[in-house]
Tab-separated table of C-alpha atoms and ligand atoms in Angstrom:
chain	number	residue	atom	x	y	z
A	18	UNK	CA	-33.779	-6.563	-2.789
A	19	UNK	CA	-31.570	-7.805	-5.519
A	20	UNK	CA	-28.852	-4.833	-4.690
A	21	UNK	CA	-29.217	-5.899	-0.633
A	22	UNK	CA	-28.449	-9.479	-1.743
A	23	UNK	CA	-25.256	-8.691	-3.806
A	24	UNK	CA	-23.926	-6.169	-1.107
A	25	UNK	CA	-24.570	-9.329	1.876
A	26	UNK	CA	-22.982	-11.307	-0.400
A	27	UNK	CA	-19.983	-9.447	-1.126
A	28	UNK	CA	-19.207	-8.572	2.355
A	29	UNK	CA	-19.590	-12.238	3.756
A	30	UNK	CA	-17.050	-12.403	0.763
A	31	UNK	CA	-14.639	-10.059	1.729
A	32	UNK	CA	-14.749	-11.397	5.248
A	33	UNK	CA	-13.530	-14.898	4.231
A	34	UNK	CA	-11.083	-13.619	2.395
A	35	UNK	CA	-9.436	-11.458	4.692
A	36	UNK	CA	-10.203	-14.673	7.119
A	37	UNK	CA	-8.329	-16.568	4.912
A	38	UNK	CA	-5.345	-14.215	4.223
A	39	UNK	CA	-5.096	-14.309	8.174
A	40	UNK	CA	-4.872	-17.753	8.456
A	41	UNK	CA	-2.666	-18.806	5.499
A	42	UNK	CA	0.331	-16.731	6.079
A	43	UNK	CA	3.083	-17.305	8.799
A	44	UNK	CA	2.818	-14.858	10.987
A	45	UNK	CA	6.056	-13.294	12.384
A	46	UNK	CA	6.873	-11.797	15.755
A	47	UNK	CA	9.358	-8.877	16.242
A	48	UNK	CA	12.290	-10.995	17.410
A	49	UNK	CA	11.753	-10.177	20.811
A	50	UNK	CA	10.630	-13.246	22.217
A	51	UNK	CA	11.160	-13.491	26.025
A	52	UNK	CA	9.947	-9.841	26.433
A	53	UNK	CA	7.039	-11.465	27.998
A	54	UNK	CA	5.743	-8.530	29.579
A	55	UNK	CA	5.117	-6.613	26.364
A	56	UNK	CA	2.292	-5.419	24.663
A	57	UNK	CA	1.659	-7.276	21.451
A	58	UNK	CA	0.752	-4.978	18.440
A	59	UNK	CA	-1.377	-6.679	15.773
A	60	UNK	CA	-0.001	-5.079	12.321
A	61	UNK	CA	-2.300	-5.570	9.199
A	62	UNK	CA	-0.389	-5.393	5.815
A	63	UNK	CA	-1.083	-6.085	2.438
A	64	UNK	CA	2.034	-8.376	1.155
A	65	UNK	CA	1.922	-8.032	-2.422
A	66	UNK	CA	3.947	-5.056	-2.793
A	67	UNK	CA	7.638	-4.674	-2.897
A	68	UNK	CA	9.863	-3.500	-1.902
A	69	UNK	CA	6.944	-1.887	1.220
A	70	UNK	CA	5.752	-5.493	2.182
A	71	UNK	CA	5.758	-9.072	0.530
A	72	UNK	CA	6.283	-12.245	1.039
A	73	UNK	CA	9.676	-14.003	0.783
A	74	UNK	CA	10.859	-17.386	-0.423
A	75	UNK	CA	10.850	-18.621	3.038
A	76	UNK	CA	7.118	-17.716	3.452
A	77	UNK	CA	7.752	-14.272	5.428
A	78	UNK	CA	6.304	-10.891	5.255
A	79	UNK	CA	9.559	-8.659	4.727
A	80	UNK	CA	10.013	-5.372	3.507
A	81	UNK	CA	10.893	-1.524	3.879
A	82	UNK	CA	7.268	-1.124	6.070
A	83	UNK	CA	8.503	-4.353	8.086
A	84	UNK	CA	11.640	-3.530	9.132
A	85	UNK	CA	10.605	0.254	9.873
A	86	UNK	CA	7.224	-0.917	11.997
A	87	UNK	CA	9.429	-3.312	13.883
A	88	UNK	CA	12.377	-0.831	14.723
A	89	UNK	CA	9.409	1.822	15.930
A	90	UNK	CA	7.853	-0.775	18.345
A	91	UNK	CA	11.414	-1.254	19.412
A	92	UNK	CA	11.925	2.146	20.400
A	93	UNK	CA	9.163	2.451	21.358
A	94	UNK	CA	8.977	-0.891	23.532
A	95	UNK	CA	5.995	-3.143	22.421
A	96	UNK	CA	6.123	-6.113	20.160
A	97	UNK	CA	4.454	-6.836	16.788
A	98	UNK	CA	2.953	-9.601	14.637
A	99	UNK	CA	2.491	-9.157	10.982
A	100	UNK	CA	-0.841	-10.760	9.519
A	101	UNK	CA	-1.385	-10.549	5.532
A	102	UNK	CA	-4.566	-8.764	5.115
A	103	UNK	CA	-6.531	-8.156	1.988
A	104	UNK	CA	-6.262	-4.329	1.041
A	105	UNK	CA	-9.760	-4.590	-0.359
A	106	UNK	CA	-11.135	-4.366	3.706
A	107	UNK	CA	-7.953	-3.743	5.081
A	108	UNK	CA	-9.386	-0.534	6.866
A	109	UNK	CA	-12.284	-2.647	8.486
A	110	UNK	CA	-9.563	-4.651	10.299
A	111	UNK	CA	-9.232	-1.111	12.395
A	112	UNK	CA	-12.683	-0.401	13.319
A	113	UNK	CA	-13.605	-4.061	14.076
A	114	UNK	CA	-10.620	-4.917	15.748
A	115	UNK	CA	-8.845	-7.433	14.041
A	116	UNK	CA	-5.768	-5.209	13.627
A	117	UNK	CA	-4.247	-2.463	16.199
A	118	UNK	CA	-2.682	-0.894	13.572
A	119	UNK	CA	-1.514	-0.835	9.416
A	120	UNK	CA	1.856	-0.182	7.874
A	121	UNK	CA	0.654	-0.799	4.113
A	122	UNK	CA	2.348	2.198	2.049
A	123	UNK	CA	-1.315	3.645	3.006
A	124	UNK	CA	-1.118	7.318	1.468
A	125	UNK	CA	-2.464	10.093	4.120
A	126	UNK	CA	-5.632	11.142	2.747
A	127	UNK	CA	-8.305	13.443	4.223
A	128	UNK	CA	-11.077	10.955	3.038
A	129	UNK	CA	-9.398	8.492	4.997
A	130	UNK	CA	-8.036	10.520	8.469
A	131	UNK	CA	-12.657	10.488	8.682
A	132	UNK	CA	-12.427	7.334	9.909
A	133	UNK	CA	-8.782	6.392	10.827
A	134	UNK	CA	-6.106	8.065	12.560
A	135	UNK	CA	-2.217	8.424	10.585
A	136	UNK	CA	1.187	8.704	12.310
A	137	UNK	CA	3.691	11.190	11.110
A	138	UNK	CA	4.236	10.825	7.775
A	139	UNK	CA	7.044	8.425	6.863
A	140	UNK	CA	7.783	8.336	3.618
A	141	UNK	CA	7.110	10.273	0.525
A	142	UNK	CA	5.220	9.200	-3.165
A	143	UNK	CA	3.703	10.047	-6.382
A	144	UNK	CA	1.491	8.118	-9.001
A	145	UNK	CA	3.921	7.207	-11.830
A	146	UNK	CA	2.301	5.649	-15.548
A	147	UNK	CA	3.391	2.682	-16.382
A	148	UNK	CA	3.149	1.605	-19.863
A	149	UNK	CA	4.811	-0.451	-22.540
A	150	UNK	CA	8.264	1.072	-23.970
A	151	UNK	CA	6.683	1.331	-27.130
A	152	UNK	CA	3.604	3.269	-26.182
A	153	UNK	CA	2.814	6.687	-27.170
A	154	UNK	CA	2.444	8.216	-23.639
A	155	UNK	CA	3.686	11.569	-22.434
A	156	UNK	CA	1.549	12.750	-19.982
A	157	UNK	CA	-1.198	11.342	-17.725
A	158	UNK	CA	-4.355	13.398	-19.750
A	159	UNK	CA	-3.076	11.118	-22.758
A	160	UNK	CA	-4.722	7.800	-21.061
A	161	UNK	CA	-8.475	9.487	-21.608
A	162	UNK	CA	-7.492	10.829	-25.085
A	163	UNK	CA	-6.296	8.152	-26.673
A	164	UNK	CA	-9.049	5.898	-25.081
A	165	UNK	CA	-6.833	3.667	-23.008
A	166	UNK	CA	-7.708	0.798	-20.510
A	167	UNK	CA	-6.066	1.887	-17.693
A	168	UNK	CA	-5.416	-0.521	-14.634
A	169	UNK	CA	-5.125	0.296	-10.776
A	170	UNK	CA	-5.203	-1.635	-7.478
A	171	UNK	CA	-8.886	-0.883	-6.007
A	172	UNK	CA	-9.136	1.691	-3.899
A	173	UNK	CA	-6.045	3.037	-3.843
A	174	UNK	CA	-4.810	6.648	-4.592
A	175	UNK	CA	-3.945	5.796	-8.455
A	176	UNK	CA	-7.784	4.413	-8.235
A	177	UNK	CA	-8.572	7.412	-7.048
A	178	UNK	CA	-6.675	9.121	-9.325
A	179	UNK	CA	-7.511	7.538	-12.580
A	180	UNK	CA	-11.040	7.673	-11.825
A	181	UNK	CA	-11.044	11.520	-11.421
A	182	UNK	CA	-9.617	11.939	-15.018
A	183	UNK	CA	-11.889	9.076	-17.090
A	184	UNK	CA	-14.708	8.951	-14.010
A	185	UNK	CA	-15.409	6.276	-11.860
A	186	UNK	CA	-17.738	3.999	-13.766
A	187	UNK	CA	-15.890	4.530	-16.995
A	188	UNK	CA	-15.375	0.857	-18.409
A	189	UNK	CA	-11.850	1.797	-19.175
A	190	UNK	CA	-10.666	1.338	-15.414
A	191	UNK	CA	-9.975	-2.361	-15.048
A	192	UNK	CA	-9.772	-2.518	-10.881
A	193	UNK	CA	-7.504	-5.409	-9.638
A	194	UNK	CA	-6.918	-6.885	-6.198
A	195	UNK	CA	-3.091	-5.916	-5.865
A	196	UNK	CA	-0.615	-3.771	-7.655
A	197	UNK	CA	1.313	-6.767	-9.129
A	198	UNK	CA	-1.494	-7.687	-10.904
A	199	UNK	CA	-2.779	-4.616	-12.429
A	200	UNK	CA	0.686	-4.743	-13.885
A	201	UNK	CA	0.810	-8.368	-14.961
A	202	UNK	CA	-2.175	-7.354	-16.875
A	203	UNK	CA	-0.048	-4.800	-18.242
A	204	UNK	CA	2.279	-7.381	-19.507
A	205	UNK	CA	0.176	-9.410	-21.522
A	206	UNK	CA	-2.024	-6.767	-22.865
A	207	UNK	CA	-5.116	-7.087	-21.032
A	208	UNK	CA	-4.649	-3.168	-20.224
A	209	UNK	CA	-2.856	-0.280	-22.137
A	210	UNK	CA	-1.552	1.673	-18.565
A	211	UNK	CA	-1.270	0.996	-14.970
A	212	UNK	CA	-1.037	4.095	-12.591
A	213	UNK	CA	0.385	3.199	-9.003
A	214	UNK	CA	2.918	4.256	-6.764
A	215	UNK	CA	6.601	5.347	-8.210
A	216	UNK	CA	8.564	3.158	-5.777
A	217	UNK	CA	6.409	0.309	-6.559
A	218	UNK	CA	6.196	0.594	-10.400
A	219	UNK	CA	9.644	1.368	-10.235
A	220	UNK	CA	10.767	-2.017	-8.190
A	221	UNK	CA	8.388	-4.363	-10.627
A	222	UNK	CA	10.220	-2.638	-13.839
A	223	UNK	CA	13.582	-3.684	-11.946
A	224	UNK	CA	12.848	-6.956	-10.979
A	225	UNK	CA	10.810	-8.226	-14.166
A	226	UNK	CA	13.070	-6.550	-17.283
A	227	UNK	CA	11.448	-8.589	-19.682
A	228	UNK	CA	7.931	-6.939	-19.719
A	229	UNK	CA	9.498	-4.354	-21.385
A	230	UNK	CA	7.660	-1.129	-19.509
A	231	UNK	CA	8.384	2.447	-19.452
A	232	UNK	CA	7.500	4.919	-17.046
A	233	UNK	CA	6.053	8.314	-17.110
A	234	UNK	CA	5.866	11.011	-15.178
A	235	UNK	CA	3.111	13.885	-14.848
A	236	UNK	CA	3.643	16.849	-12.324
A	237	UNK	CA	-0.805	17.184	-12.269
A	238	UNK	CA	0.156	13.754	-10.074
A	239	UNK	CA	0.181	15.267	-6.185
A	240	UNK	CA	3.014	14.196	-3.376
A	241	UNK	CA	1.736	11.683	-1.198
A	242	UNK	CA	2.991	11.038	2.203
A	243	UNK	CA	2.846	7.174	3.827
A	244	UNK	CA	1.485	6.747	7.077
A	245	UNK	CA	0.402	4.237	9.832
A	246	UNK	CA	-2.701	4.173	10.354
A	247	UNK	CA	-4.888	3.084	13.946
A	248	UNK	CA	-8.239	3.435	14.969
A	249	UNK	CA	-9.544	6.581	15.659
A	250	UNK	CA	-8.883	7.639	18.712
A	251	UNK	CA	-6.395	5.087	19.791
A	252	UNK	CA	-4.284	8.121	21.010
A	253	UNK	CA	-1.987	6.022	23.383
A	254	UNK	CA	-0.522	3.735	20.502
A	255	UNK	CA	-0.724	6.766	17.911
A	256	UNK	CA	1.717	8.508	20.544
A	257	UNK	CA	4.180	5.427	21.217
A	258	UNK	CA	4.181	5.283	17.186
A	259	UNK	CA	5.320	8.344	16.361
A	260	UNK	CA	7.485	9.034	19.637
A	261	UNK	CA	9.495	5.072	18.304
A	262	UNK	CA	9.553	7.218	14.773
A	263	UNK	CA	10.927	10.027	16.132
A	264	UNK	CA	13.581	8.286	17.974
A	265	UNK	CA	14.351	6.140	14.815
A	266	UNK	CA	14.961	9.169	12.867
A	267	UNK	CA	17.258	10.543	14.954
A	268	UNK	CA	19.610	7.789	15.924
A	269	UNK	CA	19.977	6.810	12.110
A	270	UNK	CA	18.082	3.513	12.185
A	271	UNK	CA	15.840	4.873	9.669
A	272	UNK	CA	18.259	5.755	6.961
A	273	UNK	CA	19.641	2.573	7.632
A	274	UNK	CA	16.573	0.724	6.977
A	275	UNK	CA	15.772	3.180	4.434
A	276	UNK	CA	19.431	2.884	2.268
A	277	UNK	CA	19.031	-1.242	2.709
A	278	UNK	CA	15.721	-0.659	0.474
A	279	UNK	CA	16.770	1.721	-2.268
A	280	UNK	CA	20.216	1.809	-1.860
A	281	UNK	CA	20.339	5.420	-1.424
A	282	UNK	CA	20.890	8.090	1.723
A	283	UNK	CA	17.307	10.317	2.273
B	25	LIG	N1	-0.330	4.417	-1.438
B	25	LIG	C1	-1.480	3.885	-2.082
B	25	LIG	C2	-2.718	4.138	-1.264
B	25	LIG	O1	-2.640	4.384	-0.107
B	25	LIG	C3	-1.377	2.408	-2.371
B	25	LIG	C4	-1.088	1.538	-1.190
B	25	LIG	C5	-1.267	0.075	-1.476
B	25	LIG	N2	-0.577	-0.683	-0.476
B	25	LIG	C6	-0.492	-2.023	-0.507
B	25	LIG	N3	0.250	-2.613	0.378
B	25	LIG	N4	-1.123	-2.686	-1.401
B	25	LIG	O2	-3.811	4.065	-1.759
């Protein structure tokens, strides 16, 4: 009764959150406007995590996922609005239909292609360790030997990941609601390591070079591609998808978009 309570609770929760995150943040269209006769693409993202998808100083989601997503439906001729959506429920957004489709730096998984469909895979990752410069931290098995409290973004691959090696109820994960602030916790001590995507860790170590992280490495870590993920089934948008993709590969718009980023070629 009690545990029926908490769960009703805790989705009625999530609900008004991800109602909220809907509602607060500008939405933005593809810049196609007068393409009336266009279908409209609703495109869930989670916005807290740059350089994929955030928000800028003039209240905008931007970002490597943004500009690819909107170059696909381009090719691929529909349009697209961005909503913010909470990654905690982010896949519900699919099966209920709040969302067409998510460009979120969502890793392929095969627990996850169960109830979702994934594009072609876009872009490639790894977990990377974050930790502070002084911390004695080599390799990833080090976090359950030395007893570490460990911090991820819930239910995300370094979750996933972190809860394999110390298991999943071990009071040593600390979960948090986005990447940015499993590593904020990081920075004032509240954990001892964060594991999340490389590109990610990487761009926080850039951008904040006073919290004084270093990064490590482990090859157990496996390659991760991105993908975009609809509903199941939703074969006729999973085709346009990947056919804009295709076509944005080969006429260089996606190293463009891709150099603009990380300021390298592919
Ligand atoms: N690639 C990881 C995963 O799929 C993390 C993605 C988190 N994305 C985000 N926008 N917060 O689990």
């Amino acid at each position: 009764m009690n545990a029926l309570r908490r769960w009703i609770t805790g989705f009625a929760l999530a609900a008004l959150v991800v109602t909220a995150a809907g509602c607060g943040t500008k939405a933005i269209d593809a810049g196609q406007a007068g393409g009336g006769s266009k279908k409209t693409i609703v495109v869930g993202t989670d916005a807290a995590y740059a350089p994929f998808e955030y928000i800028d100083a003039s209240n905008t989601i931007v970002g490597f996922d943004i500009d690819l997503m909107k170059a696909i439906a381009k090719a691929a001729g529909f349009d697209v609005q961005f909503v913010n959506t909470v990654w905690e429920g982010i896949f519900i957004t699919l099966q209920n239909g709040e969302r067409d489709a998510l460009i979120s730096a969502i890793t392929i998984t095969d627990e996850r292609k169960k109830t979702m469909d994934f594009s072609d895979p876009y872009f490639e990752a790894t977990q990377l360790i974050a930790v502070p410069e002084n911390a004695d931290v080599t390799k990833f098995e080090d976090l359950k030997a030395k007893n570490l409290r460990v911090g991820v973004q819930t239910g995300t691959t370094g979750d996933v990941a972190v809860s394999k090696l110390l298991g999943k109820t071990s009071p040593n994960i600390k979960r948090y609601d986005t990447t940015p602030h499993a590593l904020q916790a990081l920075a004032i001590g509240e954990v001892d390591a964060v594991v999340a995507d490389n590109a990610v860790v990487l761009h926080y170590i850039q951008s904040n070079p006073n919290a004084k992280f270093k990064v490590v490495s482990d090859p157990s870590f496996p390659k991760e591609h991105y993908g975009i993920a609809v509903k199941k089934g939703n074969k006729e948008l999973l085709d346009k998808i990947n056919q804009g993709l295709k076509a944005i590969k080969a006429n260089g718009q996606y190293d463009e978009i891709y150099q603009k980023y990380f300021g390298t070629k592919k």
